[in-house]
Amino acid sequence: MKRRKFLKNSSLSTAGIFSASILSACETDKKHPLVNEILKPIVIATWDVPNATNKAWQVLSETGTALDAVEQGVMIEEADINNQSVGKGGRPDREGNVTLDACIMDKDSNCGAVVCLQNIVHPISVARKVMEDTPHVMLAGKGAELFAYEKGFKKENLLSEKSKAEWIEWKKTSKYKPIINIENHDTIGMLAIDRKGDIAGACTTSGMAYKIAGRVGDSPIIGAGLFIDNEVGGATATGVGEEVVRTVGSFLIVELMRQGKTPQQACEEGVKRIISKNKEKLDFQIGFIAINKNGETGGYCIQPGFTYRVYSEKGHVNNKASSYIST
Ligand code: SD4
């Protein structure tokens, strides 16, 4: 409701003449598209992944669901051997095994996840099967892999020649220090709103390069790497997963939006929470993106260099996220 109209209505109400017709005018006003305009469909993803957001947009434009859009969107990156942060071609753990983590969440708060999954190109689709075909939320390691074969997924070698050569080089020093903004397409987190206004999200990664075998980060953990609440919005993360898990980052951001913060304000607060737990050293990267029910978006990170893609009827844009530490 416009401020002037609100004041007018308040004075009428104080005068005790707030008639039913004025009340109903207010109701209509609240729903006026200019007051509560919802931008949908829309898709948003971590990093500059135009092919992934393009695919998701295609699904959304063809009246697909947000769930299908985010699954099919991130699958593009999982299948891309040149993306060394997710799926096939991902960087391995220190033993040379590519182990993948992913999760997916829908409008009804159903969710599915796989952790430490080997030999399967599309962990996001296995996560969706966990969500839809089992009474569980998360499957790990060998169990997840056997489940995938049961569901018809094919076994494939995920270690590309490039990632293998880099790993062999790494072994010479075996120094473990995650590199900030390792490349321009890290963990892919994607959030979408479909034509019906429903929200879904997906998150997929090969995790930190050269991690200890068995290590799992934030990306497949519901609430940490991804969280959706269809009444409020969604959030997803990229960066050093341990830090996101410690603050249950994506859940925190959605809760902050529930309390009235914009997606941008909520992402900033989420990053600041992590900063407050790391007063000594800030030599790592975290990036969050978020969307609310109205299709407003936001993104924020610790170090400069994080970008996120947004695709809506307003266009297809790669946004530079503002950062806590300036250049
Ligand atoms: C993880 N969050 O496994 C992922 C990795 C990542 O930039 O996003 N790296 O901790």
mmCIF file of C-alpha atoms and ligand atoms in Angstrom:
data_model
loop_
_atom_site.group_PDB
_atom_site.id
_atom_site.type_symbol
_atom_site.label_atom_id
_atom_site.label_comp_id
_atom_site.label_asym_id
_atom_site.label_seq_id
_atom_site.Cartn_x
_atom_site.Cartn_y
_atom_site.Cartn_z
ATOM 1 C CA MET A 1 0.000 0.000 0.000
ATOM 2 C CA LYS A 2 1.315 3.443 -0.876
ATOM 3 C CA ARG A 3 2.346 5.563 2.107
ATOM 4 C CA ARG A 4 -0.067 8.380 1.373
ATOM 5 C CA LYS A 5 -2.971 5.961 1.056
ATOM 6 C CA PHE A 6 -1.915 4.224 4.266
ATOM 7 C CA LEU A 7 -1.924 7.523 6.159
ATOM 8 C CA LYS A 8 -5.285 8.379 4.719
ATOM 9 C CA ASN A 9 -6.690 5.000 5.723
ATOM 10 C CA SER A 10 -5.216 5.286 9.217
ATOM 11 C CA SER A 11 -6.895 8.605 9.833
ATOM 12 C CA LEU A 12 -10.167 7.217 8.552
ATOM 13 C CA SER A 13 -9.785 4.261 10.816
ATOM 14 C CA THR A 14 -9.071 6.453 13.845
ATOM 15 C CA ALA A 15 -12.180 8.382 13.040
ATOM 16 C CA GLY A 16 -14.044 5.113 13.253
ATOM 17 C CA ILE A 17 -15.268 5.223 9.689
ATOM 18 C CA PHE A 18 -13.092 2.483 8.148
ATOM 19 C CA SER A 19 -15.796 1.070 5.922
ATOM 20 C CA ALA A 20 -15.889 -2.403 4.378
ATOM 21 C CA SER A 21 -15.453 -0.926 0.928
ATOM 22 C CA ILE A 22 -12.206 0.800 1.950
ATOM 23 C CA LEU A 23 -10.973 -2.461 3.480
ATOM 24 C CA SER A 24 -11.620 -4.330 0.289
ATOM 25 C CA ALA A 25 -9.872 -1.589 -1.714
ATOM 26 C CA CYS A 26 -6.834 -2.141 0.518
ATOM 27 C CA GLU A 27 -6.943 -5.889 -0.086
ATOM 28 C CA THR A 28 -6.968 -5.341 -3.834
ATOM 29 C CA ASP A 29 -4.175 -2.830 -3.520
ATOM 30 C CA LYS A 30 -1.957 -5.351 -1.735
ATOM 31 C CA LYS A 31 -2.221 -7.699 -4.689
ATOM 32 C CA HIS A 32 -1.621 -5.007 -7.264
ATOM 33 C CA PRO A 33 1.153 -6.214 -9.577
ATOM 34 C CA LEU A 34 3.114 -2.998 -9.160
ATOM 35 C CA VAL A 35 3.149 -3.415 -5.408
ATOM 36 C CA ASN A 36 3.966 -7.118 -5.300
ATOM 37 C CA GLU A 37 5.454 -7.853 -8.677
ATOM 38 C CA ILE A 38 6.897 -11.345 -8.946
ATOM 39 C CA LEU A 39 9.667 -11.955 -11.432
ATOM 40 C CA LYS A 40 9.182 -15.502 -12.734
ATOM 41 C CA PRO A 41 10.344 -17.725 -14.173
ATOM 42 C CA ILE A 42 13.913 -17.043 -13.176
ATOM 43 C CA VAL A 43 17.085 -19.024 -12.620
ATOM 44 C CA ILE A 44 20.227 -18.059 -10.739
ATOM 45 C CA ALA A 45 23.505 -20.001 -10.457
ATOM 46 C CA THR A 46 26.898 -19.687 -8.845
ATOM 47 C CA TRP A 47 29.714 -18.735 -11.229
ATOM 48 C CA ASP A 48 29.655 -17.838 -14.894
ATOM 49 C CA VAL A 49 27.936 -20.898 -16.318
ATOM 50 C CA PRO A 50 25.861 -19.561 -19.247
ATOM 51 C CA ASN A 51 25.270 -22.999 -20.753
ATOM 52 C CA ALA A 52 23.808 -24.279 -17.486
ATOM 53 C CA THR A 53 21.535 -21.282 -16.880
ATOM 54 C CA ASN A 54 20.551 -21.320 -20.536
ATOM 55 C CA LYS A 55 19.456 -24.945 -20.246
ATOM 56 C CA ALA A 56 17.500 -24.218 -17.056
ATOM 57 C CA TRP A 57 15.835 -21.222 -18.716
ATOM 58 C CA GLN A 58 14.851 -23.384 -21.685
ATOM 59 C CA VAL A 59 13.156 -25.864 -19.312
ATOM 60 C CA LEU A 60 11.380 -23.029 -17.471
ATOM 61 C CA SER A 61 10.233 -21.339 -20.685
ATOM 62 C CA GLU A 62 8.784 -24.607 -21.933
ATOM 63 C CA THR A 63 6.622 -24.626 -18.771
ATOM 64 C CA GLY A 64 8.919 -27.092 -16.999
ATOM 65 C CA THR A 65 9.116 -27.192 -13.226
ATOM 66 C CA ALA A 66 11.799 -25.466 -11.190
ATOM 67 C CA LEU A 67 12.929 -28.940 -10.101
ATOM 68 C CA ASP A 68 13.504 -30.123 -13.681
ATOM 69 C CA ALA A 69 15.177 -26.824 -14.522
ATOM 70 C CA VAL A 70 17.783 -26.979 -11.768
ATOM 71 C CA GLU A 71 18.523 -30.659 -12.358
ATOM 72 C CA GLN A 72 18.955 -30.275 -16.096
ATOM 73 C CA GLY A 73 20.818 -27.007 -15.664
ATOM 74 C CA VAL A 74 23.550 -28.342 -13.416
ATOM 75 C CA MET A 75 23.802 -31.547 -15.481
ATOM 76 C CA ILE A 76 25.353 -29.436 -18.244
ATOM 77 C CA GLU A 77 28.316 -28.649 -16.000
ATOM 78 C CA GLU A 78 28.527 -32.190 -14.608
ATOM 79 C CA ALA A 79 28.936 -33.523 -18.142
ATOM 80 C CA ASP A 80 31.486 -30.866 -19.145
ATOM 81 C CA ILE A 81 34.927 -32.457 -18.904
ATOM 82 C CA ASN A 82 36.514 -29.000 -18.944
ATOM 83 C CA ASN A 83 34.810 -27.996 -15.712
ATOM 84 C CA GLN A 84 37.234 -29.374 -13.158
ATOM 85 C CA SER A 85 35.038 -28.624 -10.144
ATOM 86 C CA VAL A 86 32.027 -30.820 -10.817
ATOM 87 C CA GLY A 87 31.127 -34.172 -12.354
ATOM 88 C CA LYS A 88 33.213 -35.718 -15.106
ATOM 89 C CA GLY A 89 36.677 -34.170 -15.275
ATOM 90 C CA GLY A 90 36.495 -32.994 -11.635
ATOM 91 C CA ARG A 91 39.721 -32.800 -9.650
ATOM 92 C CA PRO A 92 40.354 -35.938 -7.573
ATOM 93 C CA ASP A 93 41.055 -36.494 -3.882
ATOM 94 C CA ARG A 94 44.671 -37.084 -2.818
ATOM 95 C CA GLU A 95 44.443 -40.770 -3.772
ATOM 96 C CA GLY A 96 43.476 -39.834 -7.324
ATOM 97 C CA ASN A 97 39.784 -40.730 -7.019
ATOM 98 C CA VAL A 98 37.108 -38.320 -8.229
ATOM 99 C CA THR A 99 34.405 -38.329 -5.545
ATOM 100 C CA LEU A 100 31.252 -36.294 -6.105
ATOM 101 C CA ASP A 101 28.754 -34.647 -3.744
ATOM 102 C CA ALA A 102 25.318 -33.284 -4.706
ATOM 103 C CA CYS A 103 21.917 -32.451 -3.334
ATOM 104 C CA ILE A 104 18.541 -31.299 -4.592
ATOM 105 C CA MET A 105 15.502 -29.813 -2.855
ATOM 106 C CA ASP A 106 11.978 -29.155 -4.096
ATOM 107 C CA LYS A 107 9.006 -26.912 -3.343
ATOM 108 C CA ASP A 108 7.611 -29.329 -0.768
ATOM 109 C CA SER A 109 10.887 -29.510 1.174
ATOM 110 C CA ASN A 110 11.601 -32.961 -0.198
ATOM 111 C CA CYS A 111 15.312 -33.456 -0.589
ATOM 112 C CA GLY A 112 17.904 -35.975 -1.710
ATOM 113 C CA ALA A 113 21.685 -36.123 -1.547
ATOM 114 C CA VAL A 114 24.673 -38.260 -2.441
ATOM 115 C CA VAL A 115 28.119 -37.959 -0.927
ATOM 116 C CA CYS A 116 31.473 -39.370 -1.974
ATOM 117 C CA LEU A 117 29.959 -40.919 -5.085
ATOM 118 C CA GLN A 118 32.389 -42.364 -7.641
ATOM 119 C CA ASN A 119 32.124 -43.371 -11.312
ATOM 120 C CA ILE A 120 28.796 -41.639 -12.027
ATOM 121 C CA VAL A 121 28.687 -38.526 -14.220
ATOM 122 C CA HIS A 122 25.430 -37.096 -12.830
ATOM 123 C CA PRO A 123 25.329 -37.149 -9.019
ATOM 124 C CA ILE A 124 22.467 -34.612 -9.097
ATOM 125 C CA SER A 125 20.213 -37.120 -10.850
ATOM 126 C CA VAL A 126 21.156 -39.842 -8.363
ATOM 127 C CA ALA A 127 20.299 -37.364 -5.571
ATOM 128 C CA ARG A 128 16.924 -36.801 -7.196
ATOM 129 C CA LYS A 129 16.327 -40.557 -7.320
ATOM 130 C CA VAL A 130 17.209 -40.786 -3.616
ATOM 131 C CA MET A 131 14.615 -38.074 -2.995
ATOM 132 C CA GLU A 132 11.902 -39.590 -5.166
ATOM 133 C CA ASP A 133 12.434 -43.344 -4.953
ATOM 134 C CA THR A 134 13.624 -43.977 -1.387
ATOM 135 C CA PRO A 135 12.476 -43.112 2.126
ATOM 136 C CA HIS A 136 15.938 -41.588 2.752
ATOM 137 C CA VAL A 137 17.585 -38.219 2.229
ATOM 138 C CA MET A 138 21.244 -39.157 1.784
ATOM 139 C CA LEU A 139 23.258 -42.077 0.415
ATOM 140 C CA ALA A 140 27.036 -42.295 0.725
ATOM 141 C CA GLY A 141 29.958 -43.896 -1.094
ATOM 142 C CA LYS A 142 29.604 -47.482 -2.314
ATOM 143 C CA GLY A 143 25.953 -47.646 -1.256
ATOM 144 C CA ALA A 144 25.162 -44.583 -3.351
ATOM 145 C CA GLU A 145 27.072 -46.036 -6.296
ATOM 146 C CA LEU A 146 25.274 -49.401 -6.121
ATOM 147 C CA PHE A 147 21.941 -47.559 -5.862
ATOM 148 C CA ALA A 148 22.857 -45.574 -8.976
ATOM 149 C CA TYR A 149 23.562 -48.768 -10.964
ATOM 150 C CA GLU A 150 20.259 -50.204 -9.752
ATOM 151 C CA LYS A 151 18.580 -47.113 -11.187
ATOM 152 C CA GLY A 152 20.278 -47.581 -14.542
ATOM 153 C CA PHE A 153 23.165 -45.099 -14.298
ATOM 154 C CA LYS A 154 26.282 -46.175 -16.221
ATOM 155 C CA LYS A 155 29.744 -46.635 -14.738
ATOM 156 C CA GLU A 156 32.257 -44.196 -16.195
ATOM 157 C CA ASN A 157 35.814 -43.128 -15.479
ATOM 158 C CA LEU A 158 35.577 -39.521 -14.235
ATOM 159 C CA LEU A 159 39.291 -38.681 -14.067
ATOM 160 C CA SER A 160 40.208 -36.691 -17.157
ATOM 161 C CA GLU A 161 43.745 -36.631 -18.551
ATOM 162 C CA LYS A 162 44.065 -32.979 -17.524
ATOM 163 C CA SER A 163 42.925 -33.523 -13.921
ATOM 164 C CA LYS A 164 45.126 -36.621 -13.684
ATOM 165 C CA ALA A 165 48.213 -34.749 -14.920
ATOM 166 C CA GLU A 166 47.581 -31.906 -12.433
ATOM 167 C CA TRP A 167 47.152 -34.406 -9.592
ATOM 168 C CA ILE A 168 50.445 -36.112 -10.441
ATOM 169 C CA GLU A 169 52.101 -32.706 -10.405
ATOM 170 C CA TRP A 170 50.437 -31.868 -7.058
ATOM 171 C CA LYS A 171 51.768 -35.073 -5.513
ATOM 172 C CA LYS A 172 55.329 -33.766 -5.870
ATOM 173 C CA THR A 173 54.714 -31.349 -3.010
ATOM 174 C CA SER A 174 51.353 -32.593 -1.690
ATOM 175 C CA LYS A 175 50.635 -29.149 -0.266
ATOM 176 C CA TYR A 176 47.010 -28.854 0.739
ATOM 177 C CA LYS A 177 45.802 -25.323 0.479
ATOM 178 C CA PRO A 178 42.561 -24.647 -1.354
ATOM 179 C CA ILE A 179 43.147 -21.947 -3.943
ATOM 180 C CA ILE A 180 40.775 -18.989 -3.823
ATOM 181 C CA ASN A 181 38.524 -18.799 -6.911
ATOM 182 C CA ILE A 182 40.339 -21.795 -8.328
ATOM 183 C CA GLU A 183 38.704 -21.188 -11.674
ATOM 184 C CA ASN A 184 35.652 -19.446 -12.953
ATOM 185 C CA HIS A 185 33.293 -22.321 -12.452
ATOM 186 C CA ASP A 186 33.549 -23.864 -9.018
ATOM 187 C CA THR A 187 30.766 -25.729 -7.230
ATOM 188 C CA ILE A 188 27.545 -25.156 -9.126
ATOM 189 C CA GLY A 189 24.569 -24.180 -6.998
ATOM 190 C CA MET A 190 21.385 -23.302 -8.870
ATOM 191 C CA LEU A 191 18.027 -21.894 -7.719
ATOM 192 C CA ALA A 192 14.930 -21.456 -9.878
ATOM 193 C CA ILE A 193 11.348 -20.235 -9.733
ATOM 194 C CA ASP A 194 8.966 -21.672 -12.312
ATOM 195 C CA ARG A 195 5.838 -20.175 -13.870
ATOM 196 C CA LYS A 196 3.710 -21.429 -11.008
ATOM 197 C CA GLY A 197 5.958 -19.553 -8.589
ATOM 198 C CA ASP A 198 7.456 -22.695 -7.061
ATOM 199 C CA ILE A 199 11.093 -22.779 -6.025
ATOM 200 C CA ALA A 200 13.676 -25.594 -6.269
ATOM 201 C CA GLY A 201 17.448 -25.835 -5.947
ATOM 202 C CA ALA A 202 20.395 -28.070 -6.802
ATOM 203 C CA CYS A 203 24.031 -28.111 -5.779
ATOM 204 C CA THR A 204 26.811 -30.280 -7.246
ATOM 205 C CA THR A 205 30.581 -30.504 -6.803
ATOM 206 C CA SER A 206 33.698 -32.655 -6.888
ATOM 207 C CA GLY A 207 34.633 -30.923 -3.633
ATOM 208 C CA MET A 208 37.965 -29.462 -2.649
ATOM 209 C CA ALA A 209 40.741 -30.707 -4.919
ATOM 210 C CA TYR A 210 43.129 -33.201 -3.270
ATOM 211 C CA LYS A 211 40.976 -33.552 -0.158
ATOM 212 C CA ILE A 212 41.533 -36.453 2.244
ATOM 213 C CA ALA A 213 39.738 -39.540 0.900
ATOM 214 C CA GLY A 214 36.227 -39.592 2.329
ATOM 215 C CA ARG A 215 36.036 -35.859 3.019
ATOM 216 C CA VAL A 216 32.619 -34.320 2.390
ATOM 217 C CA GLY A 217 31.965 -30.572 2.275
ATOM 218 C CA ASP A 218 28.870 -28.423 2.497
ATOM 219 C CA SER A 219 27.505 -28.925 -1.007
ATOM 220 C CA PRO A 220 25.443 -32.105 -0.395
ATOM 221 C CA ILE A 221 24.364 -31.071 3.111
ATOM 222 C CA ILE A 222 20.821 -29.701 3.145
ATOM 223 C CA GLY A 223 20.872 -26.412 5.044
ATOM 224 C CA ALA A 224 24.596 -25.862 4.476
ATOM 225 C CA GLY A 225 25.280 -25.954 0.713
ATOM 226 C CA LEU A 226 21.634 -25.547 -0.273
ATOM 227 C CA PHE A 227 18.302 -24.746 1.285
ATOM 228 C CA ILE A 228 14.849 -24.067 -0.136
ATOM 229 C CA ASP A 229 11.666 -22.993 1.597
ATOM 230 C CA ASN A 230 8.946 -22.465 -0.949
ATOM 231 C CA GLU A 231 7.245 -19.879 1.264
ATOM 232 C CA VAL A 232 10.375 -17.749 1.510
ATOM 233 C CA GLY A 233 13.114 -18.450 -1.037
ATOM 234 C CA GLY A 234 16.351 -20.352 -1.481
ATOM 235 C CA ALA A 235 20.094 -20.055 -1.024
ATOM 236 C CA THR A 236 23.208 -21.951 -2.072
ATOM 237 C CA ALA A 237 26.937 -21.729 -1.457
ATOM 238 C CA THR A 238 30.351 -22.154 -3.003
ATOM 239 C CA GLY A 239 33.776 -22.054 -1.362
ATOM 240 C CA VAL A 240 35.398 -23.783 1.596
ATOM 241 C CA GLY A 241 32.643 -26.117 2.699
ATOM 242 C CA GLU A 242 33.809 -26.581 6.267
ATOM 243 C CA GLU A 243 33.080 -22.924 6.972
ATOM 244 C CA VAL A 244 29.614 -23.108 5.441
ATOM 245 C CA VAL A 245 28.763 -26.222 7.475
ATOM 246 C CA ARG A 246 29.865 -24.532 10.707
ATOM 247 C CA THR A 247 27.260 -21.817 10.263
ATOM 248 C CA VAL A 248 24.608 -23.834 8.353
ATOM 249 C CA GLY A 249 24.961 -21.061 5.806
ATOM 250 C CA SER A 250 22.129 -21.579 3.315
ATOM 251 C CA PHE A 251 19.534 -22.264 5.998
ATOM 252 C CA LEU A 252 20.663 -19.139 7.812
ATOM 253 C CA ILE A 253 20.194 -17.032 4.692
ATOM 254 C CA VAL A 254 16.683 -18.349 4.059
ATOM 255 C CA GLU A 255 15.766 -17.680 7.691
ATOM 256 C CA LEU A 256 17.118 -14.136 7.412
ATOM 257 C CA MET A 257 14.921 -13.598 4.349
ATOM 258 C CA ARG A 258 11.968 -14.971 6.309
ATOM 259 C CA GLN A 259 12.636 -12.253 8.872
ATOM 260 C CA GLY A 260 12.410 -9.604 6.167
ATOM 261 C CA LYS A 261 15.917 -9.214 4.773
ATOM 262 C CA THR A 262 16.364 -8.932 1.013
ATOM 263 C CA PRO A 263 18.373 -11.733 -0.653
ATOM 264 C CA GLN A 264 21.330 -9.348 -0.902
ATOM 265 C CA GLN A 265 21.172 -8.362 2.783
ATOM 266 C CA ALA A 266 20.749 -12.008 3.800
ATOM 267 C CA CYS A 267 23.805 -13.124 1.782
ATOM 268 C CA GLU A 268 25.870 -10.328 3.346
ATOM 269 C CA GLU A 269 24.766 -11.357 6.822
ATOM 270 C CA GLY A 270 25.544 -15.022 6.027
ATOM 271 C CA VAL A 271 29.081 -14.140 4.942
ATOM 272 C CA LYS A 272 29.555 -11.889 7.978
ATOM 273 C CA ARG A 273 28.531 -14.727 10.285
ATOM 274 C CA ILE A 274 31.372 -16.814 8.837
ATOM 275 C CA ILE A 275 33.758 -13.896 9.163
ATOM 276 C CA SER A 276 32.817 -13.484 12.828
ATOM 277 C CA LYS A 277 33.899 -17.093 13.440
ATOM 278 C CA ASN A 278 37.235 -16.523 11.681
ATOM 279 C CA LYS A 279 38.649 -13.388 13.229
ATOM 280 C CA GLU A 280 42.239 -14.631 12.932
ATOM 281 C CA LYS A 281 42.429 -15.412 9.243
ATOM 282 C CA LEU A 282 40.314 -14.750 6.190
ATOM 283 C CA ASP A 283 42.407 -16.458 3.551
ATOM 284 C CA PHE A 284 39.600 -18.442 2.015
ATOM 285 C CA GLN A 285 36.637 -17.843 -0.241
ATOM 286 C CA ILE A 286 32.915 -18.247 0.413
ATOM 287 C CA GLY A 287 30.220 -17.099 -1.994
ATOM 288 C CA PHE A 288 26.481 -17.205 -1.386
ATOM 289 C CA ILE A 289 23.592 -16.549 -3.740
ATOM 290 C CA ALA A 290 19.930 -16.254 -2.793
ATOM 291 C CA ILE A 291 16.510 -15.689 -4.276
ATOM 292 C CA ASN A 292 13.232 -14.787 -2.598
ATOM 293 C CA LYS A 293 9.656 -15.649 -3.485
ATOM 294 C CA ASN A 294 9.327 -12.426 -5.524
ATOM 295 C CA GLY A 295 12.265 -13.366 -7.746
ATOM 296 C CA GLU A 296 14.623 -10.817 -6.187
ATOM 297 C CA THR A 297 18.202 -12.077 -6.122
ATOM 298 C CA GLY A 298 21.451 -11.377 -4.316
ATOM 299 C CA GLY A 299 25.032 -12.567 -4.027
ATOM 300 C CA TYR A 300 27.952 -11.829 -1.725
ATOM 301 C CA CYS A 301 31.399 -13.264 -1.023
ATOM 302 C CA ILE A 302 34.500 -12.811 1.114
ATOM 303 C CA GLN A 303 37.143 -12.356 -1.590
ATOM 304 C CA PRO A 304 36.603 -10.534 -4.858
ATOM 305 C CA GLY A 305 36.215 -12.732 -7.917
ATOM 306 C CA PHE A 306 32.914 -14.505 -7.352
ATOM 307 C CA THR A 307 30.231 -14.068 -9.994
ATOM 308 C CA TYR A 308 26.739 -15.455 -10.443
ATOM 309 C CA ARG A 309 24.461 -15.825 -13.435
ATOM 310 C CA VAL A 310 20.832 -14.701 -13.510
ATOM 311 C CA TYR A 311 18.440 -15.549 -16.351
ATOM 312 C CA SER A 312 14.958 -14.004 -16.420
ATOM 313 C CA GLU A 313 12.774 -12.169 -18.923
ATOM 314 C CA LYS A 314 14.962 -9.153 -18.122
ATOM 315 C CA GLY A 315 17.945 -10.885 -19.741
ATOM 316 C CA HIS A 316 20.840 -13.252 -19.123
ATOM 317 C CA VAL A 317 23.463 -11.568 -16.995
ATOM 318 C CA ASN A 318 26.684 -12.497 -15.232
ATOM 319 C CA ASN A 319 26.782 -10.459 -12.002
ATOM 320 C CA LYS A 320 29.927 -9.610 -10.126
ATOM 321 C CA ALA A 321 29.168 -10.236 -6.455
ATOM 322 C CA SER A 322 30.306 -7.567 -4.056
ATOM 323 C CA SER A 323 32.830 -8.794 -1.521
ATOM 324 C CA TYR A 324 33.751 -8.235 2.124
ATOM 325 C CA ILE A 325 37.405 -7.775 1.218
ATOM 326 C CA SER A 326 37.894 -5.260 -1.555
ATOM 327 C CA THR A 327 40.479 -5.663 -4.306
HETATM 328 C C1 SD4 B 1 33.230 -28.082 -0.900
HETATM 329 N N1 SD4 B 1 31.973 -26.102 -1.341
HETATM 330 O O1 SD4 B 1 33.342 -29.280 -1.154
HETATM 331 C C2 SD4 B 1 32.671 -27.178 -1.969
HETATM 332 C C3 SD4 B 1 33.759 -26.802 -2.884
HETATM 333 C C4 SD4 B 1 33.724 -25.474 -3.514
HETATM 334 O O2 SD4 B 1 34.924 -23.729 -4.275
HETATM 335 O O3 SD4 B 1 32.717 -24.831 -3.640
HETATM 336 N N2 SD4 B 1 34.854 -24.980 -3.875
HETATM 337 O O4 SD4 B 1 33.619 -27.588 0.154
#
